[in-house]
Each structure stands twice: as C-alpha cells, then as structure tokens.
Amino acid sequence: MSSGKKLQIKVKSRAVPQLTPQLVEPPVPGASPTQQKPVAVSSPKLNGELDFSIIMDGKTLAGLMGAIKALAIESTLKIEPAGMKLRAIDPAGLAILNMDIPNNYTSIFREYQCARPQSVSIGLESFMIPVDAESRTEGKIELWKKKSENFVRVSLLKEVQNTKVRFSDWQIEQTTPIIDVWRVKLPEIRTDVSLTVRTEELAKRVSSYQSVGGQFTIEVDKTQISLKTRTDVLRGTVTYTPAMAKQFKVWDTFSGKFDLNFELKYTAALLVSGSGFSEWLTLHLGKDQNLRIEYFTSMGVIEQFQARKPVLMGAI
C-alpha cells in the first residue's frame, strides 16, 4: 500500500448527529436522570409499537464501541431477528471492521427482540455519551426504537420488584451515511502465514510506534515475522518467532519472503484499544498485500480488514 494514495470521494450531505437526553417523566428539581421516577417496561413483547428492543450488558457494550470509535467515526448496525451485524470504516477508507453477533450470545445480550430487520446508522461520538454514562451504573442498557420514530433510544434498565423499568431515555438521531457499508465488498485475503499472540502484548509494543507515525511494515518469512517502523531519525523492530507465539502457521502457498506496508495509525488504532476486550488475536498475512486481524472476544470474533488500497472504491 502506498502512503501517497488518497481516497477521493464525493461527500453527500448528512445530518449532524443530535443527542438530546430526555427524561421519561418530568424532572424533579435538582435530581439526576437516574433519580427520576422510572417508567415500567410494559411487556417483554414488542406489542407492535417497537421495531426492536435489545437489552445488553453496559460495560461490555461500552468496551466494544469504545474500541471501534478509535478507528471510525460512524458505525452501521444491521439489526435482524437472527442477531446484530456491525460494520465501520475509517475516514480514509483504508480499514474496515466487521462483526456478527448472534442473538443467543448471552455475554452481551440479555434480551433480544426484533420485529423488523433494518440498518441503523449512528455517530459514535453521540452514541458513546449515554453508553459511557449508563455503563458506570449497576444496570443494563437497552437499545430500542419505536416504529413511529427515526431516532434510536438508549436507556438504563433496572429490575425493581421483578419489573423492568427505564431510568433514563437518550434519543440519538440517525445519521445519513456517506456510503452504504453493506455494499462494500470485503477484501479477499489469501493467507500464507498466520500469527496468534496475546493482544495486550502486541498492543504494548505497537503503541510505542504510534508516536513515530508513518508507515508500518511487516516482514514475513518461514522462521519469523518482524514488525517495523521508521522515520528519518528513528527505527524500531519487533520480531516474533514460532517459540514466542501461541500459533505460528505457514501455509503450503508460502514461498520466499515478503513485506506488507500499511499506514500505522489505522493498523494500530483498534489493536491498541482492542486489548481491553480481546485476550488473543490472529494476524492473517499474504502476498496479496492485504491484512486481516481477528480479535477473539466474549462477544465473538471482530474482523479488521486492512487493504492495500481503499476498500470503499467499488461502492461509491
């Protein structure tokens, strides 16, 4: 990937994300949102009024979305009866995140109901404000949407006398995405060599490179993988051998040695923040100059695709 390549796109007009905290009952003077009189959730069924209602573990959701926010400014969720799909693309179109979370993943979903499949586009800056605020409390977070409304609601949910009640209600306006990320074809990765290591260990090493900036080079041969960065005045190298990794696998397609070149800030952004929710990751490397990183989490696998050219090109 050449560092001189620029992604030229037409930016469509988009709505400015508006975040309006709205209490479910008239506020009591001097009280915080969680001190308001709560409103009971009428029924665990959607009763024809809601498109979806998803109850999640707040801290798990905050960790996941916070990591994604390090790479992208916007995320698009596909909410379907079978589960939730997530995609996000960095502003330069050099990296894409992809994740499928089945509705029976109890590590994040406490209840999952969807009456109408749909895509929801949200600005991550706006979304993280209520998620961060409510994840600090002892309760669950509900992501829900009424059929009659275009915005998505985020609420703190608690059990009071065996009844679920909403203690707060944040309304997040949907954004008009620059591009339909579901039309983006994920880069094809031909794996010649794969490396599985602890996320935190690799993140600590790569984080020291972030202040250097510039290009990030991965040199691969049958005996080791070297991660390198350099500027006019500084060079750094981290080397992994089979004995240093949980898994070092070489495919029959491998021959000789090759280099992969990427923009450091996009490769490192999710890697560094992802160490908070992923214990292990696998780098899939190939001579096609594309890179796939799998983050293994309690919610499933998050895939980060780092392409040798902007991944948006075929979808504009």
C-alpha atoms as a PDB file:
ATOM      1  CA  MET A   1       0.000   0.000   0.000  1.00  0.00           C
ATOM      2  CA  SER A   2       1.476   3.322  -0.965  1.00  0.00           C
ATOM      3  CA  SER A   3       1.268   6.058   1.626  1.00  0.00           C
ATOM      4  CA  GLY A   4       0.768   8.608  -1.158  1.00  0.00           C
ATOM      5  CA  LYS A   5      -2.577   7.195  -2.253  1.00  0.00           C
ATOM      6  CA  LYS A   6      -5.537   9.384  -1.469  1.00  0.00           C
ATOM      7  CA  LEU A   7      -9.154   8.372  -1.469  1.00  0.00           C
ATOM      8  CA  GLN A   8     -11.230  10.836  -3.469  1.00  0.00           C
ATOM      9  CA  ILE A   9     -14.950  10.675  -2.747  1.00  0.00           C
ATOM     10  CA  LYS A  10     -17.984  12.877  -3.034  1.00  0.00           C
ATOM     11  CA  VAL A  11     -19.351  13.618   0.372  1.00  0.00           C
ATOM     12  CA  LYS A  12     -23.119  13.550   0.467  1.00  0.00           C
ATOM     13  CA  SER A  13     -24.985  15.840   2.760  1.00  0.00           C
ATOM     14  CA  ARG A  14     -25.509  14.276   6.132  1.00  0.00           C
ATOM     15  CA  ALA A  15     -27.469  15.078   9.192  1.00  0.00           C
ATOM     16  CA  VAL A  16     -25.476  16.445  12.107  1.00  0.00           C
ATOM     17  CA  PRO A  17     -25.862  13.949  14.957  1.00  0.00           C
ATOM     18  CA  GLN A  18     -28.079  15.413  17.647  1.00  0.00           C
ATOM     19  CA  LEU A  19     -28.053  13.937  21.114  1.00  0.00           C
ATOM     20  CA  THR A  20     -30.847  15.002  23.408  1.00  0.00           C
ATOM     21  CA  PRO A  21     -31.191  13.487  26.863  1.00  0.00           C
ATOM     22  CA  GLN A  22     -34.899  13.252  27.582  1.00  0.00           C
ATOM     23  CA  LEU A  23     -36.338  12.025  30.859  1.00  0.00           C
ATOM     24  CA  VAL A  24     -39.231   9.634  30.780  1.00  0.00           C
ATOM     25  CA  GLU A  25     -41.031  11.688  33.439  1.00  0.00           C
ATOM     26  CA  PRO A  26     -40.981  15.455  34.164  1.00  0.00           C
ATOM     27  CA  PRO A  27     -37.727  16.121  36.039  1.00  0.00           C
ATOM     28  CA  VAL A  28     -37.592  16.600  39.762  1.00  0.00           C
ATOM     29  CA  PRO A  29     -35.622  19.813  40.515  1.00  0.00           C
ATOM     30  CA  GLY A  30     -32.020  19.011  41.430  1.00  0.00           C
ATOM     31  CA  ALA A  31     -32.294  15.318  40.566  1.00  0.00           C
ATOM     32  CA  SER A  32     -30.104  13.394  38.128  1.00  0.00           C
ATOM     33  CA  PRO A  33     -31.661  11.220  35.354  1.00  0.00           C
ATOM     34  CA  THR A  34     -31.303   8.055  37.438  1.00  0.00           C
ATOM     35  CA  GLN A  35     -33.136   9.717  40.339  1.00  0.00           C
ATOM     36  CA  GLN A  36     -36.290  10.323  38.302  1.00  0.00           C
ATOM     37  CA  LYS A  37     -39.434   8.312  38.775  1.00  0.00           C
ATOM     38  CA  PRO A  38     -38.933   5.296  36.451  1.00  0.00           C
ATOM     39  CA  VAL A  39     -41.452   4.022  33.939  1.00  0.00           C
ATOM     40  CA  ALA A  40     -42.117   0.288  33.806  1.00  0.00           C
ATOM     41  CA  VAL A  41     -41.481  -1.517  30.528  1.00  0.00           C
ATOM     42  CA  SER A  42     -44.999  -2.587  29.594  1.00  0.00           C
ATOM     43  CA  SER A  43     -44.212  -6.083  28.317  1.00  0.00           C
ATOM     44  CA  PRO A  44     -41.280  -8.201  27.188  1.00  0.00           C
ATOM     45  CA  LYS A  45     -43.082  -8.438  23.842  1.00  0.00           C
ATOM     46  CA  LEU A  46     -42.839  -5.624  21.285  1.00  0.00           C
ATOM     47  CA  ASN A  47     -46.647  -5.288  21.043  1.00  0.00           C
ATOM     48  CA  GLY A  48     -46.442  -3.819  17.548  1.00  0.00           C
ATOM     49  CA  GLU A  49     -45.044  -0.498  18.805  1.00  0.00           C
ATOM     50  CA  LEU A  50     -41.311  -1.133  18.547  1.00  0.00           C
ATOM     51  CA  ASP A  51     -39.008  -2.120  15.691  1.00  0.00           C
ATOM     52  CA  PHE A  52     -36.578  -3.645  18.156  1.00  0.00           C
ATOM     53  CA  SER A  53     -35.609  -3.826  21.807  1.00  0.00           C
ATOM     54  CA  ILE A  54     -32.148  -5.116  22.721  1.00  0.00           C
ATOM     55  CA  ILE A  55     -31.018  -5.342  26.341  1.00  0.00           C
ATOM     56  CA  MET A  56     -27.251  -5.537  26.751  1.00  0.00           C
ATOM     57  CA  ASP A  57     -24.529  -5.610  29.354  1.00  0.00           C
ATOM     58  CA  GLY A  58     -23.450  -1.970  29.622  1.00  0.00           C
ATOM     59  CA  LYS A  59     -19.757  -2.430  30.369  1.00  0.00           C
ATOM     60  CA  THR A  60     -19.311  -4.956  27.564  1.00  0.00           C
ATOM     61  CA  LEU A  61     -21.068  -2.651  25.090  1.00  0.00           C
ATOM     62  CA  ALA A  62     -19.013   0.356  26.205  1.00  0.00           C
ATOM     63  CA  GLY A  63     -15.761  -1.554  25.738  1.00  0.00           C
ATOM     64  CA  LEU A  64     -16.718  -2.769  22.266  1.00  0.00           C
ATOM     65  CA  MET A  65     -17.993   0.559  20.917  1.00  0.00           C
ATOM     66  CA  GLY A  66     -15.153   2.480  22.541  1.00  0.00           C
ATOM     67  CA  ALA A  67     -12.627   0.343  20.680  1.00  0.00           C
ATOM     68  CA  ILE A  68     -14.460   0.809  17.375  1.00  0.00           C
ATOM     69  CA  LYS A  69     -14.565   4.561  17.969  1.00  0.00           C
ATOM     70  CA  ALA A  70     -10.750   4.550  17.939  1.00  0.00           C
ATOM     71  CA  LEU A  71     -10.864   3.607  14.256  1.00  0.00           C
ATOM     72  CA  ALA A  72     -14.117   5.025  12.855  1.00  0.00           C
ATOM     73  CA  ILE A  73     -16.423   7.981  13.403  1.00  0.00           C
ATOM     74  CA  GLU A  74     -19.586   6.187  12.358  1.00  0.00           C
ATOM     75  CA  SER A  75     -20.959   2.684  12.682  1.00  0.00           C
ATOM     76  CA  THR A  76     -23.832   0.979  10.884  1.00  0.00           C
ATOM     77  CA  LEU A  77     -25.766  -1.747  12.653  1.00  0.00           C
ATOM     78  CA  LYS A  78     -27.885  -4.322  10.864  1.00  0.00           C
ATOM     79  CA  ILE A  79     -30.496  -5.432  13.363  1.00  0.00           C
ATOM     80  CA  GLU A  80     -32.222  -8.640  12.313  1.00  0.00           C
ATOM     81  CA  PRO A  81     -34.200 -11.356  14.125  1.00  0.00           C
ATOM     82  CA  ALA A  82     -31.154 -13.659  13.996  1.00  0.00           C
ATOM     83  CA  GLY A  83     -28.821 -11.117  15.563  1.00  0.00           C
ATOM     84  CA  MET A  84     -26.875  -7.903  15.103  1.00  0.00           C
ATOM     85  CA  LYS A  85     -24.247  -7.189  12.463  1.00  0.00           C
ATOM     86  CA  LEU A  86     -21.841  -4.288  12.722  1.00  0.00           C
ATOM     87  CA  ARG A  87     -19.651  -2.537  10.186  1.00  0.00           C
ATOM     88  CA  ALA A  88     -17.477   0.539  10.479  1.00  0.00           C
ATOM     89  CA  ILE A  89     -14.963   2.121   8.097  1.00  0.00           C
ATOM     90  CA  ASP A  90     -12.184   4.550   8.918  1.00  0.00           C
ATOM     91  CA  PRO A  91     -12.456   8.035   7.349  1.00  0.00           C
ATOM     92  CA  ALA A  92      -9.663   7.331   4.838  1.00  0.00           C
ATOM     93  CA  GLY A  93     -11.252   4.117   3.586  1.00  0.00           C
ATOM     94  CA  LEU A  94      -8.161   2.071   4.414  1.00  0.00           C
ATOM     95  CA  ALA A  95      -9.617  -0.250   7.058  1.00  0.00           C
ATOM     96  CA  ILE A  96     -12.975  -1.854   7.724  1.00  0.00           C
ATOM     97  CA  LEU A  97     -14.383  -3.622  10.771  1.00  0.00           C
ATOM     98  CA  ASN A  98     -16.892  -6.434  10.506  1.00  0.00           C
ATOM     99  CA  MET A  99     -18.674  -8.325  13.283  1.00  0.00           C
ATOM    100  CA  ASP A 100     -21.679 -10.675  13.508  1.00  0.00           C
ATOM    101  CA  ILE A 101     -23.270 -11.206  16.940  1.00  0.00           C
ATOM    102  CA  PRO A 102     -25.970 -13.941  17.028  1.00  0.00           C
ATOM    103  CA  ASN A 103     -29.000 -13.164  19.216  1.00  0.00           C
ATOM    104  CA  ASN A 104     -28.112 -16.022  21.599  1.00  0.00           C
ATOM    105  CA  TYR A 105     -24.764 -14.522  22.669  1.00  0.00           C
ATOM    106  CA  THR A 106     -25.594 -14.095  26.338  1.00  0.00           C
ATOM    107  CA  SER A 107     -22.228 -12.469  27.071  1.00  0.00           C
ATOM    108  CA  ILE A 108     -23.642  -9.245  25.631  1.00  0.00           C
ATOM    109  CA  PHE A 109     -27.378  -9.758  25.020  1.00  0.00           C
ATOM    110  CA  ARG A 110     -29.704 -10.196  27.983  1.00  0.00           C
ATOM    111  CA  GLU A 111     -32.816  -9.987  25.786  1.00  0.00           C
ATOM    112  CA  TYR A 112     -33.008  -9.658  22.019  1.00  0.00           C
ATOM    113  CA  GLN A 113     -36.209  -8.832  20.130  1.00  0.00           C
ATOM    114  CA  CYS A 114     -36.532  -7.595  16.560  1.00  0.00           C
ATOM    115  CA  ALA A 115     -39.827  -7.150  14.727  1.00  0.00           C
ATOM    116  CA  ARG A 116     -38.473  -5.534  11.565  1.00  0.00           C
ATOM    117  CA  PRO A 117     -34.972  -6.006  10.079  1.00  0.00           C
ATOM    118  CA  GLN A 118     -33.254  -2.680   9.377  1.00  0.00           C
ATOM    119  CA  SER A 119     -29.984  -0.767   9.222  1.00  0.00           C
ATOM    120  CA  VAL A 120     -29.252   1.856  11.850  1.00  0.00           C
ATOM    121  CA  SER A 121     -26.506   4.433  11.235  1.00  0.00           C
ATOM    122  CA  ILE A 122     -25.222   6.279  14.290  1.00  0.00           C
ATOM    123  CA  GLY A 123     -22.397   8.682  15.017  1.00  0.00           C
ATOM    124  CA  LEU A 124     -20.103   7.035  17.538  1.00  0.00           C
ATOM    125  CA  GLU A 125     -19.352  10.301  19.375  1.00  0.00           C
ATOM    126  CA  SER A 126     -23.053  10.733  20.096  1.00  0.00           C
ATOM    127  CA  PHE A 127     -23.677   7.082  20.869  1.00  0.00           C
ATOM    128  CA  MET A 128     -20.813   6.836  23.368  1.00  0.00           C
ATOM    129  CA  ILE A 129     -22.097   9.687  25.579  1.00  0.00           C
ATOM    130  CA  PRO A 130     -25.107   7.785  27.007  1.00  0.00           C
ATOM    131  CA  VAL A 131     -23.352   4.404  26.789  1.00  0.00           C
ATOM    132  CA  ASP A 132     -20.401   5.692  28.826  1.00  0.00           C
ATOM    133  CA  ALA A 133     -22.687   7.405  31.319  1.00  0.00           C
ATOM    134  CA  GLU A 134     -25.034   4.482  31.889  1.00  0.00           C
ATOM    135  CA  SER A 135     -22.370   1.735  31.822  1.00  0.00           C
ATOM    136  CA  ARG A 136     -20.943   3.109  35.081  1.00  0.00           C
ATOM    137  CA  THR A 137     -24.131   2.215  36.956  1.00  0.00           C
ATOM    138  CA  GLU A 138     -25.446  -1.122  38.202  1.00  0.00           C
ATOM    139  CA  GLY A 139     -27.884  -1.935  35.438  1.00  0.00           C
ATOM    140  CA  LYS A 140     -28.321  -2.972  31.836  1.00  0.00           C
ATOM    141  CA  ILE A 141     -28.540  -0.830  28.722  1.00  0.00           C
ATOM    142  CA  GLU A 142     -31.499  -1.075  26.375  1.00  0.00           C
ATOM    143  CA  LEU A 143     -31.170  -0.090  22.721  1.00  0.00           C
ATOM    144  CA  TRP A 144     -34.651   0.371  21.285  1.00  0.00           C
ATOM    145  CA  LYS A 145     -36.613   2.121  18.555  1.00  0.00           C
ATOM    146  CA  LYS A 146     -40.276   2.926  18.065  1.00  0.00           C
ATOM    147  CA  LYS A 147     -41.800   2.313  14.651  1.00  0.00           C
ATOM    148  CA  SER A 148     -43.109   5.878  14.580  1.00  0.00           C
ATOM    149  CA  GLU A 149     -39.690   7.451  15.213  1.00  0.00           C
ATOM    150  CA  ASN A 150     -36.500   7.834  13.176  1.00  0.00           C
ATOM    151  CA  PHE A 151     -34.176   8.108  16.162  1.00  0.00           C
ATOM    152  CA  VAL A 152     -32.729   5.370  18.342  1.00  0.00           C
ATOM    153  CA  ARG A 153     -33.174   5.374  22.112  1.00  0.00           C
ATOM    154  CA  VAL A 154     -30.681   4.308  24.774  1.00  0.00           C
ATOM    155  CA  SER A 155     -31.990   3.664  28.295  1.00  0.00           C
ATOM    156  CA  LEU A 156     -30.648   2.466  31.615  1.00  0.00           C
ATOM    157  CA  LEU A 157     -32.708  -0.554  32.629  1.00  0.00           C
ATOM    158  CA  LYS A 158     -33.068  -1.973  36.140  1.00  0.00           C
ATOM    159  CA  GLU A 159     -35.158  -4.582  37.916  1.00  0.00           C
ATOM    160  CA  VAL A 160     -37.497  -3.071  40.520  1.00  0.00           C
ATOM    161  CA  GLN A 161     -39.773  -5.528  42.329  1.00  0.00           C
ATOM    162  CA  ASN A 162     -39.431  -8.033  39.473  1.00  0.00           C
ATOM    163  CA  THR A 163     -40.384  -5.392  36.906  1.00  0.00           C
ATOM    164  CA  LYS A 164     -38.027  -3.885  34.309  1.00  0.00           C
ATOM    165  CA  VAL A 165     -38.025  -0.092  34.474  1.00  0.00           C
ATOM    166  CA  ARG A 166     -36.304   2.537  32.337  1.00  0.00           C
ATOM    167  CA  PHE A 167     -34.479   5.066  34.468  1.00  0.00           C
ATOM    168  CA  SER A 168     -33.318   7.283  31.596  1.00  0.00           C
ATOM    169  CA  ASP A 169     -34.053   7.918  27.948  1.00  0.00           C
ATOM    170  CA  TRP A 170     -31.476   9.280  25.496  1.00  0.00           C
ATOM    171  CA  GLN A 171     -32.542   9.966  21.923  1.00  0.00           C
ATOM    172  CA  ILE A 172     -29.894   9.682  19.193  1.00  0.00           C
ATOM    173  CA  GLU A 173     -30.643  10.962  15.719  1.00  0.00           C
ATOM    174  CA  GLN A 174     -29.636   8.603  12.931  1.00  0.00           C
ATOM    175  CA  THR A 175     -27.046   9.937  10.508  1.00  0.00           C
ATOM    176  CA  THR A 176     -27.140   9.827   6.736  1.00  0.00           C
ATOM    177  CA  PRO A 177     -24.135   7.668   5.889  1.00  0.00           C
ATOM    178  CA  ILE A 178     -21.630   8.803   3.292  1.00  0.00           C
ATOM    179  CA  ILE A 179     -21.751   5.320   1.861  1.00  0.00           C
ATOM    180  CA  ASP A 180     -23.769   2.157   2.300  1.00  0.00           C
ATOM    181  CA  VAL A 181     -21.169  -0.002   4.036  1.00  0.00           C
ATOM    182  CA  TRP A 182     -23.146  -3.152   3.272  1.00  0.00           C
ATOM    183  CA  ARG A 183     -22.369  -2.669  -0.417  1.00  0.00           C
ATOM    184  CA  VAL A 184     -18.646  -2.706   0.316  1.00  0.00           C
ATOM    185  CA  LYS A 185     -17.034  -5.978  -0.709  1.00  0.00           C
ATOM    186  CA  LEU A 186     -14.684  -7.186   1.980  1.00  0.00           C
ATOM    187  CA  PRO A 187     -11.097  -7.575   0.722  1.00  0.00           C
ATOM    188  CA  GLU A 188     -10.082 -11.073  -0.266  1.00  0.00           C
ATOM    189  CA  ILE A 189      -7.287 -12.327   1.964  1.00  0.00           C
ATOM    190  CA  ARG A 190      -5.023 -15.106   0.779  1.00  0.00           C
ATOM    191  CA  THR A 191      -3.354 -16.352   3.937  1.00  0.00           C
ATOM    192  CA  ASP A 192       0.241 -17.532   3.566  1.00  0.00           C
ATOM    193  CA  VAL A 193       1.272 -17.113   7.202  1.00  0.00           C
ATOM    194  CA  SER A 194      -0.743 -16.560  10.390  1.00  0.00           C
ATOM    195  CA  LEU A 195       0.400 -15.452  13.831  1.00  0.00           C
ATOM    196  CA  THR A 196      -1.632 -15.787  17.054  1.00  0.00           C
ATOM    197  CA  VAL A 197      -0.426 -13.774  20.057  1.00  0.00           C
ATOM    198  CA  ARG A 198      -1.777 -12.029  23.146  1.00  0.00           C
ATOM    199  CA  THR A 199      -3.489  -8.792  22.155  1.00  0.00           C
ATOM    200  CA  GLU A 200      -2.154  -6.839  25.120  1.00  0.00           C
ATOM    201  CA  GLU A 201       1.429  -7.906  24.451  1.00  0.00           C
ATOM    202  CA  LEU A 202       1.355  -6.839  20.804  1.00  0.00           C
ATOM    203  CA  ALA A 203      -0.581  -3.673  21.633  1.00  0.00           C
ATOM    204  CA  LYS A 204       2.072  -2.539  24.113  1.00  0.00           C
ATOM    205  CA  ARG A 205       4.757  -2.966  21.515  1.00  0.00           C
ATOM    206  CA  VAL A 206       2.856  -1.272  18.705  1.00  0.00           C
ATOM    207  CA  SER A 207       1.654   1.604  20.918  1.00  0.00           C
ATOM    208  CA  SER A 208       5.265   2.750  21.239  1.00  0.00           C
ATOM    209  CA  TYR A 209       5.274   3.144  17.452  1.00  0.00           C
ATOM    210  CA  GLN A 210       2.217   5.391  17.343  1.00  0.00           C
ATOM    211  CA  SER A 211       4.168   8.489  18.318  1.00  0.00           C
ATOM    212  CA  VAL A 212       6.591   7.746  15.482  1.00  0.00           C
ATOM    213  CA  GLY A 213       3.851   7.635  12.855  1.00  0.00           C
ATOM    214  CA  GLY A 214       4.448   6.955   9.186  1.00  0.00           C
ATOM    215  CA  GLN A 215       4.404   3.532   7.609  1.00  0.00           C
ATOM    216  CA  PHE A 216       4.178   0.203   9.352  1.00  0.00           C
ATOM    217  CA  THR A 217       5.987  -2.679   7.640  1.00  0.00           C
ATOM    218  CA  ILE A 218       5.521  -6.385   8.334  1.00  0.00           C
ATOM    219  CA  GLU A 219       8.330  -8.618   7.031  1.00  0.00           C
ATOM    220  CA  VAL A 220       7.463 -12.305   6.763  1.00  0.00           C
ATOM    221  CA  ASP A 221       9.459 -15.462   6.190  1.00  0.00           C
ATOM    222  CA  LYS A 222       9.127 -19.086   7.332  1.00  0.00           C
ATOM    223  CA  THR A 223      11.046 -18.571  10.561  1.00  0.00           C
ATOM    224  CA  GLN A 224       9.859 -15.206  11.890  1.00  0.00           C
ATOM    225  CA  ILE A 225       7.592 -12.186  11.498  1.00  0.00           C
ATOM    226  CA  SER A 226       9.066  -8.716  12.054  1.00  0.00           C
ATOM    227  CA  LEU A 227       7.013  -5.569  12.669  1.00  0.00           C
ATOM    228  CA  LYS A 228       8.956  -2.444  11.728  1.00  0.00           C
ATOM    229  CA  THR A 229       8.526   1.296  11.629  1.00  0.00           C
ATOM    230  CA  ARG A 230      10.928   4.040  10.658  1.00  0.00           C
ATOM    231  CA  THR A 231      11.326   7.780  10.260  1.00  0.00           C
ATOM    232  CA  ASP A 232      14.281   9.896   9.202  1.00  0.00           C
ATOM    233  CA  VAL A 233      15.770   9.663  12.698  1.00  0.00           C
ATOM    234  CA  LEU A 234      14.266   6.557  14.310  1.00  0.00           C
ATOM    235  CA  ARG A 235      13.791   2.892  13.501  1.00  0.00           C
ATOM    236  CA  GLY A 236      12.047   0.187  15.528  1.00  0.00           C
ATOM    237  CA  THR A 237      11.646  -3.589  15.084  1.00  0.00           C
ATOM    238  CA  VAL A 238       9.610  -6.205  16.964  1.00  0.00           C
ATOM    239  CA  THR A 239      10.244  -9.843  15.974  1.00  0.00           C
ATOM    240  CA  TYR A 240       8.086 -12.926  16.614  1.00  0.00           C
ATOM    241  CA  THR A 241       9.399 -16.472  16.191  1.00  0.00           C
ATOM    242  CA  PRO A 242       7.311 -19.682  16.492  1.00  0.00           C
ATOM    243  CA  ALA A 243       8.522 -20.140  20.090  1.00  0.00           C
ATOM    244  CA  MET A 244       7.197 -16.678  21.056  1.00  0.00           C
ATOM    245  CA  ALA A 245       3.671 -17.156  19.664  1.00  0.00           C
ATOM    246  CA  LYS A 246       0.668 -19.245  20.641  1.00  0.00           C
ATOM    247  CA  GLN A 247       0.436 -20.264  16.991  1.00  0.00           C
ATOM    248  CA  PHE A 248       2.746 -19.656  14.033  1.00  0.00           C
ATOM    249  CA  LYS A 249       1.339 -21.323  10.957  1.00  0.00           C
ATOM    250  CA  VAL A 250       2.814 -21.414   7.465  1.00  0.00           C
ATOM    251  CA  TRP A 251       0.623 -22.478   4.529  1.00  0.00           C
ATOM    252  CA  ASP A 252       1.812 -24.509   1.521  1.00  0.00           C
ATOM    253  CA  THR A 253       1.269 -21.415  -0.640  1.00  0.00           C
ATOM    254  CA  PHE A 254       4.167 -19.649   1.081  1.00  0.00           C
ATOM    255  CA  SER A 255       7.495 -19.262  -0.706  1.00  0.00           C
ATOM    256  CA  GLY A 256      10.411 -16.918  -0.183  1.00  0.00           C
ATOM    257  CA  LYS A 257       9.671 -13.812   1.900  1.00  0.00           C
ATOM    258  CA  PHE A 258       7.529 -10.701   1.504  1.00  0.00           C
ATOM    259  CA  ASP A 259       6.814  -7.305   3.014  1.00  0.00           C
ATOM    260  CA  LEU A 260       3.457  -5.696   3.837  1.00  0.00           C
ATOM    261  CA  ASN A 261       3.222  -1.914   4.123  1.00  0.00           C
ATOM    262  CA  PHE A 262       0.382  -0.085   5.914  1.00  0.00           C
ATOM    263  CA  GLU A 263      -0.426   3.280   7.410  1.00  0.00           C
ATOM    264  CA  LEU A 264       0.473   2.859  11.060  1.00  0.00           C
ATOM    265  CA  LYS A 265      -2.362   4.895  12.595  1.00  0.00           C
ATOM    266  CA  TYR A 266      -5.082   2.723  11.037  1.00  0.00           C
ATOM    267  CA  THR A 267      -3.346  -0.578  11.752  1.00  0.00           C
ATOM    268  CA  ALA A 268      -2.611   0.342  15.360  1.00  0.00           C
ATOM    269  CA  ALA A 269      -5.789   2.200  16.371  1.00  0.00           C
ATOM    270  CA  LEU A 270      -8.055  -0.780  17.041  1.00  0.00           C
ATOM    271  CA  LEU A 271      -5.150  -3.008  18.053  1.00  0.00           C
ATOM    272  CA  VAL A 272      -4.215  -0.755  20.973  1.00  0.00           C
ATOM    273  CA  SER A 273      -7.781  -0.095  22.156  1.00  0.00           C
ATOM    274  CA  GLY A 274      -8.823  -3.706  21.478  1.00  0.00           C
ATOM    275  CA  SER A 275      -6.518  -5.039  24.161  1.00  0.00           C
ATOM    276  CA  GLY A 276      -9.190  -4.092  26.687  1.00  0.00           C
ATOM    277  CA  PHE A 277     -11.730  -6.631  25.421  1.00  0.00           C
ATOM    278  CA  SER A 278      -9.745  -9.208  23.443  1.00  0.00           C
ATOM    279  CA  GLU A 279      -7.182 -11.532  25.013  1.00  0.00           C
ATOM    280  CA  TRP A 280      -5.960 -13.126  21.775  1.00  0.00           C
ATOM    281  CA  LEU A 281      -5.696 -12.031  18.157  1.00  0.00           C
ATOM    282  CA  THR A 282      -4.562 -13.637  14.922  1.00  0.00           C
ATOM    283  CA  LEU A 283      -2.798 -11.823  12.086  1.00  0.00           C
ATOM    284  CA  HIS A 284      -3.528 -13.334   8.666  1.00  0.00           C
ATOM    285  CA  LEU A 285      -0.793 -12.332   6.225  1.00  0.00           C
ATOM    286  CA  GLY A 286      -0.464 -12.925   2.495  1.00  0.00           C
ATOM    287  CA  LYS A 287       1.470 -11.787  -0.548  1.00  0.00           C
ATOM    288  CA  ASP A 288      -1.683 -10.159  -1.908  1.00  0.00           C
ATOM    289  CA  GLN A 289      -0.749  -7.246   0.389  1.00  0.00           C
ATOM    290  CA  ASN A 290      -3.990  -7.417   2.364  1.00  0.00           C
ATOM    291  CA  LEU A 291      -4.145  -7.998   6.102  1.00  0.00           C
ATOM    292  CA  ARG A 292      -6.880  -9.480   8.285  1.00  0.00           C
ATOM    293  CA  ILE A 293      -6.784  -9.296  12.071  1.00  0.00           C
ATOM    294  CA  GLU A 294      -9.161 -11.444  14.105  1.00  0.00           C
ATOM    295  CA  TYR A 295      -9.892 -10.303  17.663  1.00  0.00           C
ATOM    296  CA  PHE A 296     -11.302 -13.091  19.823  1.00  0.00           C
ATOM    297  CA  THR A 297     -13.776 -11.676  22.343  1.00  0.00           C
ATOM    298  CA  SER A 298     -16.556 -12.917  24.599  1.00  0.00           C
ATOM    299  CA  MET A 299     -18.989 -11.498  22.004  1.00  0.00           C
ATOM    300  CA  GLY A 300     -17.488 -13.380  19.090  1.00  0.00           C
ATOM    301  CA  VAL A 301     -14.826 -12.506  16.522  1.00  0.00           C
ATOM    302  CA  ILE A 302     -14.201  -8.956  15.328  1.00  0.00           C
ATOM    303  CA  GLU A 303     -12.504  -8.818  11.932  1.00  0.00           C
ATOM    304  CA  GLN A 304     -10.339  -5.881  10.930  1.00  0.00           C
ATOM    305  CA  PHE A 305      -9.501  -5.753   7.232  1.00  0.00           C
ATOM    306  CA  GLN A 306      -6.542  -3.599   6.250  1.00  0.00           C
ATOM    307  CA  ALA A 307      -6.388  -3.352   2.479  1.00  0.00           C
ATOM    308  CA  ARG A 308      -3.539  -2.285   0.217  1.00  0.00           C
ATOM    309  CA  LYS A 309      -5.931   0.171  -1.437  1.00  0.00           C
ATOM    310  CA  PRO A 310      -9.032   1.988  -0.167  1.00  0.00           C
ATOM    311  CA  VAL A 311     -11.817  -0.525   0.461  1.00  0.00           C
ATOM    312  CA  LEU A 312     -14.558   1.947  -0.478  1.00  0.00           C
ATOM    313  CA  MET A 313     -13.617   2.317  -4.111  1.00  0.00           C
ATOM    314  CA  GLY A 314     -16.084  -0.168  -5.553  1.00  0.00           C
ATOM    315  CA  ALA A 315     -19.048   1.073  -3.557  1.00  0.00           C
ATOM    316  CA  ILE A 316     -19.235   4.791  -4.390  1.00  0.00           C
END
